[in-house]
Coordinates of C-alpha atoms and ligand atoms in Angstrom, one line a residue:
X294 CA 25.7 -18.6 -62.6
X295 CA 22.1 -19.7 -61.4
X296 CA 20.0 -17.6 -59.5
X297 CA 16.8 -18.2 -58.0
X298 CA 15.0 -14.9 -57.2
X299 CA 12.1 -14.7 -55.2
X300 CA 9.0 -11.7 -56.0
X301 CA 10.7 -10.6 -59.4
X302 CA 7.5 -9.5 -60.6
X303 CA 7.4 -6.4 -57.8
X304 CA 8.6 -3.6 -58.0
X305 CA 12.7 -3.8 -56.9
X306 CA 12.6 -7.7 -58.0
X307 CA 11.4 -7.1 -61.8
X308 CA 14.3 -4.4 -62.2
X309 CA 17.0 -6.4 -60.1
X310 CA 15.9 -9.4 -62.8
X311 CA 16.3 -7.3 -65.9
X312 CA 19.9 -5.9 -64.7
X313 CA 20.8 -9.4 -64.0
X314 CA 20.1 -10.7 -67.5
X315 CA 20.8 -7.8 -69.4
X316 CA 24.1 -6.9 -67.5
X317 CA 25.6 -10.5 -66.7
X318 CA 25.7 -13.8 -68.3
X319 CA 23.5 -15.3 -65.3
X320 CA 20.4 -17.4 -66.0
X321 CA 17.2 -16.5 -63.1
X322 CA 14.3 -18.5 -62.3
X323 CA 11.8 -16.5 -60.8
X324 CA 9.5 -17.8 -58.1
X325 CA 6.6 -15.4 -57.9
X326 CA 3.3 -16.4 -56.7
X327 CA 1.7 -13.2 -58.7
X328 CA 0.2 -11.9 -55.4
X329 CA -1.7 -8.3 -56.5
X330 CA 1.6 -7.0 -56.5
X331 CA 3.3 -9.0 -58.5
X332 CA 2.6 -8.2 -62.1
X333 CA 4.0 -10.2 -65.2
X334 CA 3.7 -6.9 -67.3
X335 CA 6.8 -5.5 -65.5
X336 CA 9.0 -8.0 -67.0
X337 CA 7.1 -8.3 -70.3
X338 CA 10.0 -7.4 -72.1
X339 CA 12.6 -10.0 -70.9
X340 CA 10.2 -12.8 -70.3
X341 CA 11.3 -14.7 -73.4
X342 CA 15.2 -14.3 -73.0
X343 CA 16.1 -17.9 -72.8
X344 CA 18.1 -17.4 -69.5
X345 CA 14.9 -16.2 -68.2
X346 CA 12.1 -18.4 -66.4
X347 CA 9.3 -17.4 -63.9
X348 CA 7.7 -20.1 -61.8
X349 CA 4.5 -19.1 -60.3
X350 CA 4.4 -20.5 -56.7
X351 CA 4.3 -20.0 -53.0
X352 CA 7.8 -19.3 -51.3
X353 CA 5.7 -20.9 -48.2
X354 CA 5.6 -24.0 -50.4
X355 CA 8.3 -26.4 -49.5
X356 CA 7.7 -28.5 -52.6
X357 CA 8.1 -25.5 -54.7
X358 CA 11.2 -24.3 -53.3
X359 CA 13.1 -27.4 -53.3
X360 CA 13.2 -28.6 -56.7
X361 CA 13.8 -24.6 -57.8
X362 CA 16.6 -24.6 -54.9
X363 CA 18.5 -27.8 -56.6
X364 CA 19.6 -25.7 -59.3
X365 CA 21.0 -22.7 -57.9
X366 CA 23.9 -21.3 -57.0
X367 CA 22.7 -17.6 -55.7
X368 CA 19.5 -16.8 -53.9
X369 CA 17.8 -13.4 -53.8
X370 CA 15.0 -13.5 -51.7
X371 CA 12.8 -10.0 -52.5
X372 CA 9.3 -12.0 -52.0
X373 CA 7.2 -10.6 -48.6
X374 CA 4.0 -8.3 -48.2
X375 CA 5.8 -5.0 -48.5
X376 CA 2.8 -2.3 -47.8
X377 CA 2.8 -0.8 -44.1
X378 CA -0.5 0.2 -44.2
X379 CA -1.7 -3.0 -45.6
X380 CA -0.1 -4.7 -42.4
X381 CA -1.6 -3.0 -40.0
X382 CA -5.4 -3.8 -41.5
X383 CA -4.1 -7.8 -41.6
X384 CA -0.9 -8.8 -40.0
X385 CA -1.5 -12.7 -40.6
X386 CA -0.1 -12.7 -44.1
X387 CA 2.6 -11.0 -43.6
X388 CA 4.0 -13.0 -40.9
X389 CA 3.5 -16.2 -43.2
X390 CA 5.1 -14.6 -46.2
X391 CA 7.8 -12.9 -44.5
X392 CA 8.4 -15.1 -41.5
X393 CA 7.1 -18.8 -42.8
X394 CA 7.9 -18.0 -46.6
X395 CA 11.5 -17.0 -45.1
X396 CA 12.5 -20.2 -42.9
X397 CA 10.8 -22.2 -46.1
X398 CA 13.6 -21.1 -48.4
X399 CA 16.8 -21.3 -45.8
X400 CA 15.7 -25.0 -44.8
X401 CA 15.9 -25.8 -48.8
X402 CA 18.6 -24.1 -48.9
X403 CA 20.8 -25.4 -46.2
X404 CA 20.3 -28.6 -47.6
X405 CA 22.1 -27.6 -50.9
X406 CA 25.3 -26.0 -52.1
X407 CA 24.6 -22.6 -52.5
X408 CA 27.0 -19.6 -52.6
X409 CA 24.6 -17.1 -51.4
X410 CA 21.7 -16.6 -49.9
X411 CA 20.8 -12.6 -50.5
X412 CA 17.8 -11.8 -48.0
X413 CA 16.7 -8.3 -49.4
X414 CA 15.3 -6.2 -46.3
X415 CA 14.7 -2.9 -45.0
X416 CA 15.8 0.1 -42.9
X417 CA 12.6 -0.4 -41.1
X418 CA 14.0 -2.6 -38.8
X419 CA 15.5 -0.2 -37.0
X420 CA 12.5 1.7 -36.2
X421 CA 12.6 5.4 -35.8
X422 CA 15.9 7.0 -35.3
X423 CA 15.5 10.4 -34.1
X424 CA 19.0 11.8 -34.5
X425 CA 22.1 10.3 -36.1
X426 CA 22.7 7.1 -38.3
X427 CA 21.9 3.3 -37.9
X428 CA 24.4 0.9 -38.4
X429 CA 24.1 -2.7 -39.0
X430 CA 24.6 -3.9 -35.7
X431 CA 22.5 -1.4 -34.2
X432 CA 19.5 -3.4 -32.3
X433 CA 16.5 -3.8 -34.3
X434 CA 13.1 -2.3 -33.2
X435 CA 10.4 -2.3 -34.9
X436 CA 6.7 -0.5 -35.2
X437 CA 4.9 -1.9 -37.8
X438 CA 3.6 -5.9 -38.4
X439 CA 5.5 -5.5 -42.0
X440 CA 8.4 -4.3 -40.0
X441 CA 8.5 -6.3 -37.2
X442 CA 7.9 -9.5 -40.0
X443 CA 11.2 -8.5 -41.6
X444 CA 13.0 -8.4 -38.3
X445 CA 12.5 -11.8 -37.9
X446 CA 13.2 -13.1 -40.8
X447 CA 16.3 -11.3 -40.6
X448 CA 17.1 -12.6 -37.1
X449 CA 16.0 -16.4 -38.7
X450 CA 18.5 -15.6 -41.9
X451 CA 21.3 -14.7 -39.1
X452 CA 20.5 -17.8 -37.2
X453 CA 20.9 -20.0 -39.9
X454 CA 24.4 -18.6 -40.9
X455 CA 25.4 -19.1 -37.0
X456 CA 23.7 -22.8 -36.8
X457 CA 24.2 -24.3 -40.1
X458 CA 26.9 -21.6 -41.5
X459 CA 24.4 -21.2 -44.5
X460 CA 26.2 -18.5 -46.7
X461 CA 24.1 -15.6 -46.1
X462 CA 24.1 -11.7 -46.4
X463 CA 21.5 -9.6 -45.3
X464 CA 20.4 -5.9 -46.8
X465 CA 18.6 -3.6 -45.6
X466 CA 17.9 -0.3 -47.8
X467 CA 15.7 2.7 -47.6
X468 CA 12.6 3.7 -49.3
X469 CA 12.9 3.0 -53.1
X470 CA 11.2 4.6 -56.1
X471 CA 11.0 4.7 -60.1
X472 CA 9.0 2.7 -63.0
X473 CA 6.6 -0.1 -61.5
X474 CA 6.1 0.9 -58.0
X475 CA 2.4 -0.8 -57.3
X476 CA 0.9 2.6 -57.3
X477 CA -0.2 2.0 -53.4
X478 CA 3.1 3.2 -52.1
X479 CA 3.1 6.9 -51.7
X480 CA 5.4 8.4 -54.6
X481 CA 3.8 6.5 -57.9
X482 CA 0.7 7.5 -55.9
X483 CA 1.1 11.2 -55.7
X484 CA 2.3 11.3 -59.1
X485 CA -0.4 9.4 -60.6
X486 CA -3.0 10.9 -58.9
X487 CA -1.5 14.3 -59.5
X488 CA -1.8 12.9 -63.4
X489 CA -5.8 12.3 -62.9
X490 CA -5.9 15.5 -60.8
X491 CA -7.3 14.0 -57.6
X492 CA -5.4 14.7 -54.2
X493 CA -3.0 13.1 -52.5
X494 CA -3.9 11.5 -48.6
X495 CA -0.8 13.0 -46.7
X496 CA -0.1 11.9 -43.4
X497 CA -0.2 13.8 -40.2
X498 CA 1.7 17.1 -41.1
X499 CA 4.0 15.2 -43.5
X500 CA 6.7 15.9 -41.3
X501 CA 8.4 12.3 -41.4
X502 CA 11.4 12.0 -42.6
X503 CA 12.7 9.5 -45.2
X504 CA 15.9 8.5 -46.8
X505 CA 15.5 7.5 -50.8
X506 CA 17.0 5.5 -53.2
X507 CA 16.8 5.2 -57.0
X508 CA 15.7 1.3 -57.4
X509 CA 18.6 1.1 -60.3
X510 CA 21.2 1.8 -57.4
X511 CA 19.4 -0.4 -55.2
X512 CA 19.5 -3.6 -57.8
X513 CA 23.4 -2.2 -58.6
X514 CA 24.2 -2.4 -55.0
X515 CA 22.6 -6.2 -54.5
X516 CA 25.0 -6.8 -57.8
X517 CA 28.2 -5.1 -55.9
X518 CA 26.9 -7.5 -52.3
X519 CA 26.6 -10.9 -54.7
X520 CA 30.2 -10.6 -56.3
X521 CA 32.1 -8.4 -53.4
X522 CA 30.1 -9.0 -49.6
X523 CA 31.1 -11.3 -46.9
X524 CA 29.4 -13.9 -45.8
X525 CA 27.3 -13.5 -42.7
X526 CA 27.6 -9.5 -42.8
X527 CA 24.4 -7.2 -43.2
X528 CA 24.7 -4.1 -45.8
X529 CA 22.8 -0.9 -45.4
X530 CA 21.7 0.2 -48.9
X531 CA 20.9 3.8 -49.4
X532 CA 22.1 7.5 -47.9
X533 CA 21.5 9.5 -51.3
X534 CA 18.7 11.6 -49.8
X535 CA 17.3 12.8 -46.9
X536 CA 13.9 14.6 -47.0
X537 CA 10.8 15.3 -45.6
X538 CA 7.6 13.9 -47.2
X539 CA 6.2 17.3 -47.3
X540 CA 9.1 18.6 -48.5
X541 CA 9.0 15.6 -51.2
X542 CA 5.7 15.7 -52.0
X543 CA 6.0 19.4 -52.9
X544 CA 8.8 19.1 -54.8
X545 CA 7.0 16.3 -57.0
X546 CA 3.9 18.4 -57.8
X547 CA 6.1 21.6 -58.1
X548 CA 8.3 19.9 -61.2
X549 CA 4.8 18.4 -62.6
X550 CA 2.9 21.7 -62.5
X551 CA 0.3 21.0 -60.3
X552 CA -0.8 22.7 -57.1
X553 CA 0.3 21.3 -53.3
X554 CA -3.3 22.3 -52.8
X555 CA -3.3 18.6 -53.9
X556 CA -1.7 17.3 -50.4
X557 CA -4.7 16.5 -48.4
X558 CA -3.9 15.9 -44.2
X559 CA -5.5 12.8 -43.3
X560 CA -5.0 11.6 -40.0
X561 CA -1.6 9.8 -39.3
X562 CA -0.7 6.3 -39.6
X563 CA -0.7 4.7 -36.4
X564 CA 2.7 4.2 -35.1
X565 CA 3.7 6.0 -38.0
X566 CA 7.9 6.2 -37.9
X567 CA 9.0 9.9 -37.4
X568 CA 13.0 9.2 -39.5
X569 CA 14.6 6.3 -40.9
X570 CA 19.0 7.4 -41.8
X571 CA 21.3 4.7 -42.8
X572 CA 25.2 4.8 -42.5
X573 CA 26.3 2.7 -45.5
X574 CA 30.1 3.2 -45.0
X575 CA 30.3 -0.6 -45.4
X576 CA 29.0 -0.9 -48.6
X577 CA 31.0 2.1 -49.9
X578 CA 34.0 0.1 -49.1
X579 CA 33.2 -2.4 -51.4
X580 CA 32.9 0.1 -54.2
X581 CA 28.9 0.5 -54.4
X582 CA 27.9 4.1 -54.9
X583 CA 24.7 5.5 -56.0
X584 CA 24.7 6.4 -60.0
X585 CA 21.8 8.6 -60.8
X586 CA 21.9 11.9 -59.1
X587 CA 18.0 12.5 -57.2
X588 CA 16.7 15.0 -59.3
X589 CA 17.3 13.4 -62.4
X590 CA 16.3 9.9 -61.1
X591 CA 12.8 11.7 -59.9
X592 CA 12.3 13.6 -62.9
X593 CA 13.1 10.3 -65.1
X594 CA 10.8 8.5 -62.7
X595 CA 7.8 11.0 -62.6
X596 CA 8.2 10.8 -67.2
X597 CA 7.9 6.9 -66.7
X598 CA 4.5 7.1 -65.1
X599 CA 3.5 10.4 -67.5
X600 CA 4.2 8.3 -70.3
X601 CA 3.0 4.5 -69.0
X602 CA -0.6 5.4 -68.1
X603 CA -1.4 1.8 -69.9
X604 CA 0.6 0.3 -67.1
X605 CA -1.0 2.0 -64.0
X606 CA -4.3 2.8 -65.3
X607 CA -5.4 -0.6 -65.1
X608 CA -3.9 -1.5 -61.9
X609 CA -5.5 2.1 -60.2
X610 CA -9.2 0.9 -61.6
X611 CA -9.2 -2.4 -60.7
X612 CA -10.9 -4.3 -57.8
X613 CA -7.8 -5.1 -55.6
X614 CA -6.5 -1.5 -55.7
X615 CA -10.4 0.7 -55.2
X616 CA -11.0 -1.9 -52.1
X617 CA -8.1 -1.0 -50.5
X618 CA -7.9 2.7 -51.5
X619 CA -11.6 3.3 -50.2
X620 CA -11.4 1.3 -46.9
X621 CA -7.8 2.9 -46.0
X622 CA -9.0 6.9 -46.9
X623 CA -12.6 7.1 -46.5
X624 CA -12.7 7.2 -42.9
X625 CA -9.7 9.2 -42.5
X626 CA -10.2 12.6 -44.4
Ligands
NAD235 N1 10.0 -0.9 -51.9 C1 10.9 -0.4 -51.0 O1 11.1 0.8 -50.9 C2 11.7 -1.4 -50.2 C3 12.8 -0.8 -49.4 C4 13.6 -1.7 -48.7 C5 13.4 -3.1 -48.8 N2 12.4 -3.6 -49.5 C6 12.2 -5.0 -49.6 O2 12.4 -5.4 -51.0 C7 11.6 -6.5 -51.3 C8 10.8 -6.2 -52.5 O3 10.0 -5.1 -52.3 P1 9.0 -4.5 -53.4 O4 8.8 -3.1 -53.1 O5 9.6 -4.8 -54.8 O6 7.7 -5.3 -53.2 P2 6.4 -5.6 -54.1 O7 5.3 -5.7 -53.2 O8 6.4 -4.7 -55.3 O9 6.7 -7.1 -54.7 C9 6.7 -8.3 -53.9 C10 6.7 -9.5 -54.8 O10 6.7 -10.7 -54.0 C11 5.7 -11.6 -54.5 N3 5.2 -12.4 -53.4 C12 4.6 -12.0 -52.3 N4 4.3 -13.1 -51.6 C13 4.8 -14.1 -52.2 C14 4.8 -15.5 -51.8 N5 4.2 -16.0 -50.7 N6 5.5 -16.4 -52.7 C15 6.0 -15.9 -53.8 N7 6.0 -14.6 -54.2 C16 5.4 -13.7 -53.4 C17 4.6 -10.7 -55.1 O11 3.9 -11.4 -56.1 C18 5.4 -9.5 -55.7 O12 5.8 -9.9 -57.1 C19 10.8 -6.8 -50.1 O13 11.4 -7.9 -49.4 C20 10.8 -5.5 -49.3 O14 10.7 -5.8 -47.9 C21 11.5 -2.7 -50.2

């Protein structure tokens, strides 16, 4: 089988690319347009397996996608601007990635014969839930650009399965974590600041609640949706566990042997969700269940970036990652 992934050098696409090749006999051409989160050192290892090829290109770019869409059977779309915070200082890109990059593949697509089309999104569509469990059908409500960007392409994906009866399946999962997270997003963060001994910006009180994932169970899940999901159904991915960030956060520094006198209140995120929960009954039925039990995915996870301080090191000194560090913190200790 054929599969076109988009973003597989991030941090969910690189690993769902490396199951794919090393688990199943299927060949992936990756269309990545190496944004600052995409990094070609994630899949340094697999990148000459013959089945393997990465593209660099714009998903937004219909010439790109089309020739790359000819040969596929499966799509799995993972490409978008993924970082909350980042949407709120710009919006504009992540409407074009997530929105334009979106309808870009699904009209290349609905010109072709492709099985599926897999659009990888998020339990931040639902906004906050305060009590209780979403389910797929619940409405969508957004608070944030990056989520609000992923609601629509999610509604555009749906469309096109209603309209044009494009084979489609939509995901939506909860916060992921493990080797190669762009060491922005709040776990590789804490950890590898923990590891330099600087604190960690926590938000508000830390109170919010999240639901998290293992990203090998997430990629494992996407494998169970390609082979066993229906057509024009949406999966919730996730459910393993429930915690607050504090809570988290202490937990982190606690198995590292460092002080929470690292967790430094800065004020909240604007808009800032209070609880994401997902009910994944329906994937369940289809046989997924998460593998790797949370404390040994977070022990194996907090190791990884122990051990891989060539990886990170790099990425937390460079230019991209000290502008946006400086300009999102400064001003809010
Ligand atoms: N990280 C999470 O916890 C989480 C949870 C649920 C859903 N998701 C979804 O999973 C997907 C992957 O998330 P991630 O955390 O791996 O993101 P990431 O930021 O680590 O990776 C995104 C990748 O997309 C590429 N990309 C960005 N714009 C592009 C464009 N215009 N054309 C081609 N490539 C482009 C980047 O170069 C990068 O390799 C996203 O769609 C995200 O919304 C993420």
């Amino acid at each position: 089988m054929n599969l076109l992934v988009t973003g597989g050098l991030g941090f969910i696409g690189s690993h769902f690319v490396r199951h794919a090749l090393t688990t199943k006999n299927w060949s992936v051409v990756n269309l990545d347009k190496q944004t600052y989160s995409g990094n070609p050192d994630n899949l340094r290892d697999i990148e000459t397996n013959p089945r393997y090829r990465w593209v660099k290109g714009d998903i937004v770019e219909k010439d790109v996608v089309r020739p790359l869409m000819d040969a596929a059977d499966v799509v799995v779309h993972f490409a978008a601007e993924t970082h909350v915070d980042r949407s709120i200082l710009d919006p504009q890109v992540f409407l074009k990635t997530n929105v334009l990059g979106t309808h870009t593949l699904l009209e290349a697509a609905k010109e072709r014969k492709i099985t599926r089309f897999i659009h990888v999104s998020t339990d931040e569509v639902y906004g906050s839930v305060s009590t209780g469990e979403s389910l797929e059908t619940d409405a969508l409500l957004p608070n944030s650009a990056y989520a609000a960007s992923k609601a629509a392409s999610d509604i555009l994906v749906r469309s096109y399965h209603q309209t044009f009866h494009l084979p489609t399946v939509i995901t939506r999962c909860s916060n992921n974590f493990g080797p190669y997270q762009y060491p922005e997003k709040a776990l590789p963060l804490l950890i590898t600041n923990a590891l330099e001994g600087k604190p960690f910006p926590l938000y508000g009180r830390g109170d919010n609640i999240r639901d998290w994932l293992y990203v090998e169970d997430h990629v494992k899940a996407l494998v169970t949706i390609i082979e066993k999901g229906s057509v024009g159904e949406t999966y919730n991915i996730g459910g393993t566990c429930s915690i607050s960030n504090r809570e988290l956060f202490t937990l982190i520094l606690n198995t590292m042997g460092k002080s929470p006198d690292l967790l430094q209140i800065v004020t909240d995120r604007p808009g800032h969700d209070f609880r994401y929960a997902l009910n994944c009954d329906k994937l369940l039925c289809l046989g997924w269940k998460p593998t790797t039990s949370f404390p040994d995915a977070l022990q194996s996870t907090i190791a990884w970036y122990s051990e891989r301080t060539d990886w990170w090191r790099p990425i937390k000194h460079g230019k991209d990652f000290q502008q946006y560090y400086q300009h999102q913190y400064t001003q809010r200790s």
